[in-house]
Amino acid sequence: MKEAPISGDVQHVVKRVFIKTYGCQMNAYDSARVIKLLEPLGFLPAVEPDHADVIIYNTCYIRDKAAEKVYSELGKIRQMKIARERAGGTMIVAVGGCVAQAEGAEILHRAPFVDLVYGPQSYHRLPELIGRALRKGGAGIIETNFPIESKFDYLPETSATDGPTAFLTVQEGCDKFCSFCVVPYTRGAEYSRPVAQVLSEARHAFEAGVREITLLGQNVNAYHAEGPDGKDWGLGRLIRELAELAGLDRIRYTTSHPADVDDELIAAHRDVPQLMPFLHLPVQSGADRILRAMNRRHTADVYRRIADRLRAAQPDFALSSDFIVGFPGEREEDFLATLNLVEEIGFAQAFSFKYSQRPGTPAASAEGQVPESVKSHRLDILQRLLKRQQRDFNEACVGKTLSVLLEKRGRHDGQLVGRSPYLQSVHVAATDQAGEIVPVLILGASANSLSGSLAKGCRV
Ligand code: SAM
Ligand code: SF4
């Protein structure tokens, strides 16, 4: 790791940092690294903003609601900052992540008390930026140019750990330019971290007691980097290497793009027992006409074939997905094609959204914008279907023995909560096996979770 630039003013002036994270797991990973990055400078995490000297909003721009939440949160923090300064104290307010990247100066215009605005590729510079903000006292700093250096070379080697599970970002950015999506503009061009760096971070995670790792990327299966053998390694090859690390029991990856599911990845699902039989593979729409307008580079049939191949490679395979309803030009028959695809494939879980116009993306100014009422109606129909499938999938687990990684205490005494291979939350009558993977006989199912008891003598 290279040394991140530090400003002298930071040391011993501010002591507590509060981070609020919006959006995806990659933001959660980034926030955990910011905490680690500021730790050597004497910062401790604060649970509430009113105890903090530095407040950071790590933001998401993917849909308009996500962006608006940030402004409403900033409105609340303003009074707190005024009160602190009246009492002679200091409070630095920073907005980072994708809203910061996309809106830059607009944030300072709408919330002039913000001290610092920085993009998702610049957070390794935070020690220096916070120092500058302290010195500047008032005039906001904007750091949204894409830096030439990779932030990963400057970040502490630690994973975003939460008990026995960890996220590990291996890929970032996107070159696909789906016509609805801001990611290529906010996160920048596609970038894969070197294999050696990924393996080293994974080793650190296992040494810290992690049993399950989730490889992250905006398009994680577009991962490709030079391996120790000098050859180009894709995600499937990387997963095989990670599976060789002693102590690693579970591997997941998210989010994937159907166009990048290659033979090597499917073979990894067949051959690597640690690779979970579950994949979040967004389809967005079941209509080819809409997929073309979205610039998705796959048809609905490509998606069906991938689902079949994954199920052939691992017979107990389950899928989750993302759907957008009301994309510009979406007709009733296109929406019906989406419903048909959902019926045909069958999803264990899924996320579905109303299309949201994102500034600067081609679809935002496309003809045929769908009225809000139609979007709401379609979303309601789709979500009912997806909820029914999720409940059916959960109920089909009753009577089976699933391996569960127990993560933490449940709400009731004598109960631990963990995750099944399919990411279902499982409540287990158990007390002292937190951090272990145990076989659980599933006795009950609801729409969102399972319950069961330890199945003695079963293999996981
Ligand atoms: N890279 C993944 C892929 O291509 O499938 C998706 C990553 S994106 C950060 C997460 C999800 O947000 C997308 O799958 C999509 O369903 C949703 N999304 C992105 N832009 C959207 C928009 N403008 N309106 C509604 N949903 C959107
Ligand atoms: Fe956005 Fe995913 Fe499309 Fe990239 S591939 S532009 S991240 S939806």
Short mmCIF file of C-alpha atoms and ligand atoms in Angstrom, two decimals:
data_model
loop_
_atom_site.label_atom_id
_atom_site.label_comp_id
_atom_site.label_asym_id
_atom_site.label_seq_id
_atom_site.Cartn_x
_atom_site.Cartn_y
_atom_site.Cartn_z
CA MET A 1 0.00 0.00 0.00
CA LYS A 2 1.27 3.47 -0.88
CA GLU A 3 1.05 6.25 1.70
CA ALA A 4 -2.03 8.48 1.34
CA PRO A 5 -1.19 12.19 1.56
CA ILE A 6 -1.95 13.60 5.02
CA SER A 7 -2.44 17.15 6.10
CA GLY A 8 -0.89 18.10 9.46
CA ASP A 9 -4.07 19.89 10.60
CA VAL A 10 -6.05 16.68 10.72
CA GLN A 11 -4.05 15.12 13.49
CA HIS A 12 -5.45 15.72 16.98
CA VAL A 13 -8.02 18.28 15.82
CA VAL A 14 -11.00 16.11 14.96
CA LYS A 15 -11.66 12.79 16.61
CA ARG A 16 -14.98 11.23 15.64
CA VAL A 17 -16.26 10.39 12.19
CA PHE A 18 -19.85 9.48 11.32
CA ILE A 19 -20.57 7.90 7.95
CA LYS A 20 -24.01 7.36 6.50
CA THR A 21 -24.01 5.01 3.54
CA TYR A 22 -26.61 4.90 0.78
CA GLY A 23 -27.04 2.43 -2.07
CA CYS A 24 -25.13 -0.68 -3.00
CA GLN A 25 -22.64 -3.00 -1.27
CA MET A 26 -19.80 -1.23 -3.07
CA ASN A 27 -20.64 1.90 -1.12
CA ALA A 28 -20.69 -0.16 2.09
CA TYR A 29 -17.24 -1.47 1.19
CA ASP A 30 -15.98 2.07 0.45
CA SER A 31 -17.35 3.41 3.75
CA ALA A 32 -15.65 0.68 5.76
CA ARG A 33 -12.39 1.54 4.05
CA VAL A 34 -12.79 5.23 4.78
CA ILE A 35 -13.08 4.36 8.47
CA LYS A 36 -9.87 2.31 8.24
CA LEU A 37 -8.15 5.08 6.28
CA LEU A 38 -8.93 7.66 8.96
CA GLU A 39 -8.14 5.39 11.91
CA PRO A 40 -4.36 6.08 11.96
CA LEU A 41 -5.16 9.79 12.18
CA GLY A 42 -6.98 9.30 15.46
CA PHE A 43 -10.56 9.10 14.19
CA LEU A 44 -12.99 6.74 15.84
CA PRO A 45 -16.37 5.91 14.34
CA ALA A 46 -19.36 7.78 15.84
CA VAL A 47 -22.72 6.07 16.15
CA GLU A 48 -24.72 9.31 15.85
CA PRO A 49 -23.90 12.44 13.82
CA ASP A 50 -24.26 14.79 16.80
CA HIS A 51 -21.20 13.17 18.40
CA ALA A 52 -19.07 13.55 15.28
CA ASP A 53 -16.47 16.07 14.19
CA VAL A 54 -16.58 14.84 10.60
CA ILE A 55 -19.84 13.75 8.97
CA ILE A 56 -19.65 11.91 5.67
CA TYR A 57 -22.54 11.01 3.38
CA ASN A 58 -21.51 8.26 1.00
CA THR A 59 -24.19 8.66 -1.62
CA CYS A 60 -26.00 6.82 -4.42
CA TYR A 61 -27.27 8.40 -7.67
CA ILE A 62 -28.80 5.35 -9.33
CA ARG A 63 -32.42 6.58 -9.01
CA ASP A 64 -33.76 10.05 -8.26
CA LYS A 65 -35.18 9.02 -4.88
CA ALA A 66 -31.71 7.95 -3.71
CA ALA A 67 -30.27 11.36 -4.61
CA GLU A 68 -33.11 13.33 -3.02
CA LYS A 69 -32.68 11.47 0.28
CA VAL A 70 -29.21 13.01 0.59
CA TYR A 71 -30.51 16.56 0.28
CA SER A 72 -33.18 15.92 2.86
CA GLU A 73 -30.55 14.49 5.23
CA LEU A 74 -28.31 17.52 4.63
CA GLY A 75 -31.20 19.80 5.57
CA LYS A 76 -31.32 18.11 9.00
CA ILE A 77 -27.57 18.30 9.59
CA ARG A 78 -27.40 22.04 8.88
CA GLN A 79 -28.93 23.00 12.25
CA MET A 80 -26.53 20.68 14.04
CA LYS A 81 -23.54 22.31 12.37
CA ILE A 82 -24.78 25.82 13.17
CA ALA A 83 -25.28 24.89 16.86
CA ARG A 84 -21.81 23.31 17.03
CA GLU A 85 -20.13 26.38 15.54
CA ARG A 86 -22.05 28.75 17.81
CA ALA A 87 -20.67 26.79 20.75
CA GLY A 88 -17.15 27.35 19.35
CA GLY A 89 -16.72 23.82 17.92
CA THR A 90 -16.03 22.45 14.46
CA MET A 91 -18.05 20.13 12.27
CA ILE A 92 -16.88 19.14 8.79
CA VAL A 93 -19.67 17.93 6.48
CA ALA A 94 -18.54 15.91 3.45
CA VAL A 95 -20.59 14.47 0.59
CA GLY A 96 -18.91 11.61 -1.24
CA GLY A 97 -19.90 8.92 -3.72
CA CYS A 98 -21.98 9.05 -6.87
CA VAL A 99 -24.24 12.07 -6.10
CA ALA A 100 -21.06 14.02 -5.39
CA GLN A 101 -19.52 12.89 -8.68
CA ALA A 102 -22.64 13.70 -10.72
CA GLU A 103 -23.77 16.94 -9.08
CA GLY A 104 -20.48 18.47 -7.84
CA ALA A 105 -20.96 22.23 -7.45
CA GLU A 106 -24.77 21.85 -7.43
CA ILE A 107 -24.43 20.35 -3.93
CA LEU A 108 -22.65 23.46 -2.66
CA HIS A 109 -25.31 25.56 -4.33
CA ARG A 110 -28.17 23.70 -2.63
CA ALA A 111 -26.32 23.15 0.67
CA PRO A 112 -23.64 25.89 0.99
CA PHE A 113 -22.61 24.72 4.48
CA VAL A 114 -21.12 21.51 3.00
CA ASP A 115 -17.33 21.65 3.37
CA LEU A 116 -16.24 18.93 1.00
CA VAL A 117 -17.57 17.15 -2.10
CA TYR A 118 -15.58 14.20 -3.44
CA GLY A 119 -16.16 11.49 -6.06
CA PRO A 120 -16.01 7.72 -5.51
CA GLN A 121 -12.53 7.45 -7.03
CA SER A 122 -10.97 10.09 -4.75
CA TYR A 123 -11.70 8.91 -1.24
CA HIS A 124 -8.12 7.77 -0.63
CA ARG A 125 -7.37 11.51 -0.58
CA LEU A 126 -9.72 12.15 2.35
CA PRO A 127 -7.01 12.69 4.99
CA GLU A 128 -5.60 15.54 2.91
CA LEU A 129 -9.03 16.86 1.89
CA ILE A 130 -10.32 16.99 5.46
CA GLY A 131 -7.18 18.89 6.46
CA ARG A 132 -7.78 21.38 3.66
CA ALA A 133 -11.44 21.75 4.67
CA LEU A 134 -10.38 22.57 8.23
CA ARG A 135 -7.98 25.23 7.01
CA LYS A 136 -10.37 26.71 4.48
CA GLY A 137 -13.18 27.14 7.02
CA GLY A 138 -16.28 27.81 4.93
CA ALA A 139 -15.54 27.71 1.21
CA GLY A 140 -16.46 24.24 -0.05
CA ILE A 141 -13.88 22.00 -1.72
CA ILE A 142 -14.83 19.98 -4.77
CA GLU A 143 -12.72 16.96 -5.77
CA THR A 144 -14.50 15.18 -8.61
CA ASN A 145 -11.83 14.79 -11.29
CA PHE A 146 -11.03 11.15 -11.94
CA PRO A 147 -7.53 10.77 -10.45
CA ILE A 148 -4.78 9.15 -12.55
CA GLU A 149 -3.71 6.93 -9.67
CA SER A 150 -5.81 3.96 -8.53
CA LYS A 151 -7.28 4.53 -5.09
CA PHE A 152 -6.76 0.83 -4.33
CA ASP A 153 -2.98 1.42 -4.20
CA TYR A 154 -3.50 3.86 -1.33
CA LEU A 155 -6.07 2.09 0.79
CA PRO A 156 -5.37 -0.02 3.87
CA GLU A 157 -5.45 -3.75 3.18
CA THR A 158 -8.59 -4.63 5.00
CA SER A 159 -11.99 -5.90 4.01
CA ALA A 160 -15.36 -4.51 4.91
CA THR A 161 -15.96 -7.10 7.58
CA ASP A 162 -19.15 -7.57 9.46
CA GLY A 163 -18.60 -10.70 11.53
CA PRO A 164 -17.71 -13.80 9.49
CA THR A 165 -18.62 -12.23 6.11
CA ALA A 166 -16.73 -9.68 4.05
CA PHE A 167 -17.06 -7.72 0.85
CA LEU A 168 -14.09 -7.42 -1.46
CA THR A 169 -14.23 -5.04 -4.42
CA VAL A 170 -12.39 -6.58 -7.37
CA GLN A 171 -13.78 -4.54 -10.22
CA GLU A 172 -15.17 -1.05 -10.55
CA GLY A 173 -16.72 1.20 -13.17
CA CYS A 174 -18.48 0.24 -16.35
CA ASP A 175 -18.03 0.58 -20.12
CA LYS A 176 -21.42 -0.84 -21.08
CA PHE A 177 -23.43 2.39 -21.10
CA CYS A 178 -26.91 0.95 -20.69
CA SER A 179 -29.07 3.85 -21.82
CA PHE A 180 -30.79 4.26 -18.41
CA CYS A 181 -27.75 4.07 -16.13
CA VAL A 182 -25.46 6.67 -14.52
CA VAL A 183 -22.73 4.27 -13.39
CA PRO A 184 -20.35 4.77 -16.35
CA TYR A 185 -20.47 8.52 -15.65
CA THR A 186 -20.21 8.41 -11.86
CA ARG A 187 -17.81 5.49 -11.31
CA GLY A 188 -15.87 5.92 -14.54
CA ALA A 189 -14.29 3.39 -16.89
CA GLU A 190 -14.13 -0.30 -16.12
CA TYR A 191 -11.16 -1.25 -13.94
CA SER A 192 -10.08 -4.60 -12.50
CA ARG A 193 -7.77 -4.82 -9.49
CA PRO A 194 -4.57 -6.85 -9.93
CA VAL A 195 -4.94 -10.54 -8.99
CA ALA A 196 -2.15 -10.33 -6.39
CA GLN A 197 -3.86 -7.40 -4.64
CA VAL A 198 -7.18 -9.28 -4.50
CA LEU A 199 -5.57 -12.46 -3.14
CA SER A 200 -3.65 -10.52 -0.52
CA GLU A 201 -6.80 -8.72 0.68
CA ALA A 202 -8.68 -12.03 0.78
CA ARG A 203 -5.90 -13.58 2.90
CA HIS A 204 -6.16 -10.68 5.36
CA ALA A 205 -9.90 -11.26 5.61
CA PHE A 206 -9.50 -14.95 6.41
CA GLU A 207 -6.85 -14.15 8.99
CA ALA A 208 -9.43 -11.86 10.61
CA GLY A 209 -11.88 -14.78 10.85
CA VAL A 210 -13.93 -14.27 7.68
CA ARG A 211 -15.60 -17.44 6.33
CA GLU A 212 -17.57 -15.99 3.44
CA ILE A 213 -16.41 -13.46 0.92
CA THR A 214 -18.52 -11.58 -1.63
CA LEU A 215 -16.56 -10.29 -4.61
CA LEU A 216 -17.95 -6.94 -5.69
CA GLY A 217 -18.04 -4.99 -8.91
CA GLN A 218 -20.51 -2.91 -10.89
CA ASN A 219 -19.99 -5.63 -13.48
CA VAL A 220 -18.04 -8.09 -11.44
CA ASN A 221 -17.98 -10.79 -14.10
CA ALA A 222 -16.29 -8.40 -16.53
CA TYR A 223 -13.25 -8.84 -14.23
CA HIS A 224 -10.02 -9.52 -16.09
CA ALA A 225 -6.47 -8.97 -14.93
CA GLU A 226 -3.04 -10.50 -15.38
CA GLY A 227 -2.53 -13.53 -13.15
CA PRO A 228 0.75 -14.73 -11.60
CA ASP A 229 1.19 -17.00 -14.66
CA GLY A 230 1.21 -13.95 -16.95
CA LYS A 231 -2.14 -14.96 -18.47
CA ASP A 232 -5.35 -12.97 -18.47
CA TRP A 233 -7.57 -14.17 -15.62
CA GLY A 234 -11.32 -13.82 -15.71
CA LEU A 235 -13.63 -14.07 -12.72
CA GLY A 236 -13.98 -17.88 -13.00
CA ARG A 237 -10.19 -18.31 -12.77
CA LEU A 238 -9.95 -15.87 -9.86
CA ILE A 239 -12.67 -17.78 -7.98
CA ARG A 240 -10.77 -21.07 -8.43
CA GLU A 241 -7.66 -19.48 -6.94
CA LEU A 242 -9.58 -18.00 -4.00
CA ALA A 243 -11.12 -21.39 -3.32
CA GLU A 244 -7.59 -22.72 -2.71
CA LEU A 245 -7.14 -20.39 0.26
CA ALA A 246 -7.47 -22.42 3.43
CA GLY A 247 -10.34 -21.32 5.64
CA LEU A 248 -12.56 -19.87 2.93
CA ASP A 249 -15.87 -21.71 3.01
CA ARG A 250 -18.12 -19.59 0.87
CA ILE A 251 -17.64 -17.40 -2.19
CA ARG A 252 -20.24 -15.14 -3.79
CA TYR A 253 -20.02 -12.39 -6.39
CA THR A 254 -22.27 -9.52 -7.41
CA THR A 255 -23.42 -7.76 -9.61
CA SER A 256 -23.12 -9.66 -12.85
CA HIS A 257 -24.06 -8.81 -16.41
CA PRO A 258 -25.55 -11.56 -18.61
CA ALA A 259 -23.24 -10.65 -21.54
CA ASP A 260 -20.18 -11.48 -19.38
CA VAL A 261 -21.27 -14.92 -18.13
CA ASP A 262 -18.65 -17.07 -19.85
CA ASP A 263 -17.90 -20.82 -19.96
CA GLU A 264 -15.18 -20.48 -17.32
CA LEU A 265 -17.61 -18.94 -14.84
CA ILE A 266 -20.23 -21.61 -15.43
CA ALA A 267 -17.54 -24.28 -15.03
CA ALA A 268 -16.54 -22.69 -11.71
CA HIS A 269 -20.13 -23.16 -10.54
CA ARG A 270 -19.85 -26.82 -11.51
CA ASP A 271 -16.44 -27.47 -9.93
CA VAL A 272 -15.92 -25.15 -6.95
CA PRO A 273 -17.87 -26.35 -3.91
CA GLN A 274 -17.30 -23.07 -2.03
CA LEU A 275 -19.04 -21.10 -4.79
CA MET A 276 -22.65 -20.62 -3.64
CA PRO A 277 -25.39 -21.97 -5.96
CA PHE A 278 -27.00 -18.57 -6.13
CA LEU A 279 -26.53 -15.66 -8.49
CA HIS A 280 -27.89 -12.14 -8.73
CA LEU A 281 -28.12 -11.73 -12.50
CA PRO A 282 -30.10 -8.66 -13.56
CA VAL A 283 -32.24 -9.02 -16.69
CA GLN A 284 -34.09 -5.63 -16.55
CA SER A 285 -36.77 -6.58 -19.12
CA GLY A 286 -38.16 -9.69 -20.83
CA ALA A 287 -38.79 -7.87 -24.13
CA ASP A 288 -36.04 -7.85 -26.75
CA ARG A 289 -37.26 -4.54 -28.17
CA ILE A 290 -36.79 -2.89 -24.78
CA LEU A 291 -33.48 -4.64 -24.10
CA ARG A 292 -32.20 -3.21 -27.40
CA ALA A 293 -33.40 0.29 -26.47
CA MET A 294 -31.67 -0.17 -23.11
CA ASN A 295 -28.43 -1.06 -24.95
CA ARG A 296 -28.27 -4.22 -22.84
CA ARG A 297 -26.35 -6.42 -25.35
CA HIS A 298 -28.36 -9.54 -24.50
CA THR A 299 -31.76 -10.86 -25.49
CA ALA A 300 -34.31 -12.51 -23.22
CA ASP A 301 -33.32 -15.86 -24.77
CA VAL A 302 -29.66 -15.39 -23.88
CA TYR A 303 -30.83 -14.94 -20.32
CA ARG A 304 -32.97 -18.12 -20.46
CA ARG A 305 -30.00 -20.10 -21.80
CA ILE A 306 -27.70 -18.85 -19.03
CA ALA A 307 -30.27 -19.85 -16.41
CA ASP A 308 -30.49 -23.34 -17.94
CA ARG A 309 -26.70 -23.74 -18.09
CA LEU A 310 -26.25 -22.65 -14.47
CA ARG A 311 -28.93 -25.08 -13.33
CA ALA A 312 -27.27 -27.84 -15.34
CA ALA A 313 -23.89 -27.03 -13.72
CA GLN A 314 -25.34 -26.92 -10.19
CA PRO A 315 -28.76 -28.58 -9.97
CA ASP A 316 -29.82 -26.73 -6.81
CA PHE A 317 -29.04 -23.35 -8.40
CA ALA A 318 -31.27 -20.33 -7.71
CA LEU A 319 -31.37 -16.88 -9.25
CA SER A 320 -32.24 -13.36 -8.25
CA SER A 321 -32.51 -10.40 -10.60
CA ASP A 322 -33.25 -6.70 -11.19
CA PHE A 323 -36.16 -5.43 -13.26
CA ILE A 324 -37.06 -1.99 -14.55
CA VAL A 325 -40.68 -1.27 -15.46
CA GLY A 326 -41.88 1.70 -17.50
CA PHE A 327 -38.71 2.18 -19.53
CA PRO A 328 -39.41 4.73 -22.34
CA GLY A 329 -41.44 3.07 -25.09
CA GLU A 330 -42.44 0.06 -22.96
CA ARG A 331 -45.83 -1.17 -24.22
CA GLU A 332 -48.25 -3.49 -22.49
CA GLU A 333 -46.98 -6.45 -24.55
CA ASP A 334 -43.37 -5.70 -23.52
CA PHE A 335 -44.39 -5.72 -19.90
CA LEU A 336 -46.23 -9.01 -20.43
CA ALA A 337 -43.00 -10.44 -21.92
CA THR A 338 -41.27 -9.52 -18.64
CA LEU A 339 -43.98 -11.27 -16.63
CA ASN A 340 -43.66 -14.35 -18.87
CA LEU A 341 -39.91 -14.47 -18.40
CA VAL A 342 -40.33 -14.27 -14.62
CA GLU A 343 -42.87 -17.12 -14.70
CA GLU A 344 -40.59 -19.20 -16.88
CA ILE A 345 -37.32 -18.73 -14.98
CA GLY A 346 -38.63 -18.52 -11.41
CA PHE A 347 -36.68 -16.29 -9.03
CA ALA A 348 -35.77 -16.90 -5.40
CA GLN A 349 -35.62 -13.13 -4.83
CA ALA A 350 -35.59 -10.02 -7.01
CA PHE A 351 -35.45 -6.25 -6.98
CA SER A 352 -37.79 -4.25 -9.20
CA PHE A 353 -37.87 -0.54 -9.89
CA LYS A 354 -39.85 2.06 -11.76
CA TYR A 355 -37.69 3.57 -14.51
CA SER A 356 -36.13 6.77 -13.17
CA GLN A 357 -34.93 9.49 -15.58
CA ARG A 358 -31.26 10.12 -14.84
CA PRO A 359 -29.76 13.40 -16.07
CA GLY A 360 -27.26 12.96 -18.91
CA THR A 361 -28.29 9.40 -19.83
CA PRO A 362 -29.72 8.76 -23.34
CA ALA A 363 -33.01 7.27 -22.08
CA ALA A 364 -33.79 10.38 -20.03
CA SER A 365 -34.52 12.37 -23.20
CA ALA A 366 -35.96 9.47 -25.23
CA GLU A 367 -39.46 9.68 -26.64
CA GLY A 368 -42.28 7.62 -25.17
CA GLN A 369 -41.72 8.34 -21.46
CA VAL A 370 -44.24 6.19 -19.58
CA PRO A 371 -46.70 7.99 -17.24
CA GLU A 372 -46.03 7.55 -13.53
CA SER A 373 -49.43 5.91 -12.94
CA VAL A 374 -48.67 3.22 -15.54
CA LYS A 375 -45.24 2.58 -14.01
CA SER A 376 -46.79 2.21 -10.55
CA HIS A 377 -49.45 -0.18 -11.84
CA ARG A 378 -46.89 -2.38 -13.62
CA LEU A 379 -44.53 -2.36 -10.67
CA ASP A 380 -47.34 -3.48 -8.39
CA ILE A 381 -48.22 -6.43 -10.68
CA LEU A 382 -44.58 -7.47 -11.09
CA GLN A 383 -43.82 -7.23 -7.38
CA ARG A 384 -46.82 -9.39 -6.48
CA LEU A 385 -45.54 -12.08 -8.83
CA LEU A 386 -41.98 -11.83 -7.50
CA LYS A 387 -43.17 -11.93 -3.89
CA ARG A 388 -45.23 -15.03 -4.60
CA GLN A 389 -42.17 -16.70 -6.16
CA GLN A 390 -40.02 -15.76 -3.19
CA ARG A 391 -42.57 -17.18 -0.76
CA ASP A 392 -42.87 -20.38 -2.84
CA PHE A 393 -39.09 -20.74 -2.92
CA ASN A 394 -38.87 -20.26 0.86
CA GLU A 395 -41.69 -22.71 1.53
CA ALA A 396 -40.02 -25.31 -0.69
CA CYS A 397 -37.07 -25.19 1.74
CA VAL A 398 -39.16 -26.49 4.65
CA GLY A 399 -38.09 -30.03 5.54
CA LYS A 400 -34.68 -29.59 3.84
CA THR A 401 -31.35 -29.30 5.60
CA LEU A 402 -29.48 -26.17 4.50
CA SER A 403 -26.02 -25.02 5.45
CA VAL A 404 -26.24 -21.76 7.39
CA LEU A 405 -23.44 -19.37 8.26
CA LEU A 406 -24.48 -18.10 11.69
CA GLU A 407 -23.67 -14.40 11.87
CA LYS A 408 -25.17 -12.80 14.97
CA ARG A 409 -27.70 -13.03 17.81
CA GLY A 410 -31.36 -13.06 16.88
CA ARG A 411 -34.08 -10.93 18.45
CA HIS A 412 -35.02 -13.67 20.91
CA ASP A 413 -32.89 -15.33 23.57
CA GLY A 414 -31.37 -18.63 22.47
CA GLN A 415 -31.51 -17.65 18.81
CA LEU A 416 -28.83 -16.91 16.22
CA VAL A 417 -29.41 -15.50 12.72
CA GLY A 418 -27.47 -16.52 9.66
CA ARG A 419 -27.65 -16.87 5.89
CA SER A 420 -28.46 -19.88 3.76
CA PRO A 421 -26.59 -20.49 0.48
CA TYR A 422 -29.43 -18.51 -1.17
CA LEU A 423 -28.92 -15.47 1.08
CA GLN A 424 -32.14 -16.17 2.96
CA SER A 425 -32.13 -14.99 6.54
CA VAL A 426 -32.40 -18.06 8.79
CA HIS A 427 -33.36 -17.90 12.50
CA VAL A 428 -31.84 -20.85 14.31
CA ALA A 429 -32.34 -22.13 17.84
CA ALA A 430 -28.66 -21.98 18.88
CA THR A 431 -26.49 -19.97 21.23
CA ASP A 432 -22.77 -20.45 20.87
CA GLN A 433 -21.95 -21.23 17.24
CA ALA A 434 -21.77 -17.65 15.89
CA GLY A 435 -19.24 -17.51 13.04
CA GLU A 436 -19.72 -21.20 12.18
CA ILE A 437 -21.36 -22.90 9.23
CA VAL A 438 -23.87 -25.42 10.52
CA PRO A 439 -26.50 -27.73 9.01
CA VAL A 440 -30.00 -26.49 9.80
CA LEU A 441 -33.24 -28.39 9.40
CA ILE A 442 -35.71 -25.83 8.05
CA LEU A 443 -38.96 -25.95 10.00
CA GLY A 444 -40.70 -22.74 9.01
CA ALA A 445 -40.82 -20.21 6.18
CA SER A 446 -42.26 -16.73 5.70
CA ALA A 447 -42.03 -14.31 2.77
CA ASN A 448 -38.68 -12.95 3.94
CA SER A 449 -37.00 -15.54 6.15
CA LEU A 450 -36.69 -19.13 7.33
CA SER A 451 -36.46 -20.71 10.75
CA GLY A 452 -35.06 -24.04 11.89
CA SER A 453 -33.00 -26.03 14.31
CA LEU A 454 -29.52 -27.50 14.22
CA ALA A 455 -29.51 -30.78 12.29
CA LYS A 456 -27.12 -32.97 14.22
CA GLY A 457 -24.97 -35.45 12.36
CA CYS A 458 -25.67 -33.94 8.93
CA ARG A 459 -22.93 -32.90 6.58
CA VAL A 460 -22.99 -29.25 5.55
N1 SAM B 1 -24.34 -3.81 -13.57
C1 SAM B 1 -25.60 -4.40 -13.25
C2 SAM B 1 -26.25 -4.87 -14.54
O1 SAM B 1 -25.91 -4.39 -15.57
O2 SAM B 1 -27.12 -5.69 -14.52
C3 SAM B 1 -26.52 -3.42 -12.55
C4 SAM B 1 -25.97 -2.47 -11.58
S1 SAM B 1 -27.04 -1.09 -11.24
C5 SAM B 1 -25.95 -0.26 -10.21
C6 SAM B 1 -28.26 -1.77 -10.15
C7 SAM B 1 -29.68 -1.78 -10.68
O3 SAM B 1 -30.26 -0.50 -10.60
C8 SAM B 1 -29.83 -2.15 -12.15
O4 SAM B 1 -29.77 -3.53 -12.35
C9 SAM B 1 -31.16 -1.56 -12.51
O5 SAM B 1 -32.22 -2.49 -12.36
C10 SAM B 1 -31.32 -0.42 -11.52
N2 SAM B 1 -31.26 0.88 -12.22
C11 SAM B 1 -30.18 1.44 -12.77
N3 SAM B 1 -30.52 2.61 -13.35
C12 SAM B 1 -31.86 2.76 -13.18
C13 SAM B 1 -32.79 3.76 -13.57
N4 SAM B 1 -32.42 4.81 -14.27
N5 SAM B 1 -34.09 3.58 -13.19
C14 SAM B 1 -34.47 2.51 -12.47
N6 SAM B 1 -33.63 1.54 -12.09
C15 SAM B 1 -32.33 1.66 -12.44
FE1 SF4 B 2 -25.20 0.35 -15.38
FE2 SF4 B 2 -24.88 -2.31 -15.17
FE3 SF4 B 2 -25.48 -1.20 -17.53
FE4 SF4 B 2 -23.07 -0.80 -16.47
S1 SF4 B 2 -23.94 -2.74 -17.18
S2 SF4 B 2 -24.34 0.73 -17.45
S3 SF4 B 2 -23.57 -0.70 -14.29
S4 SF4 B 2 -26.76 -1.25 -15.65
#
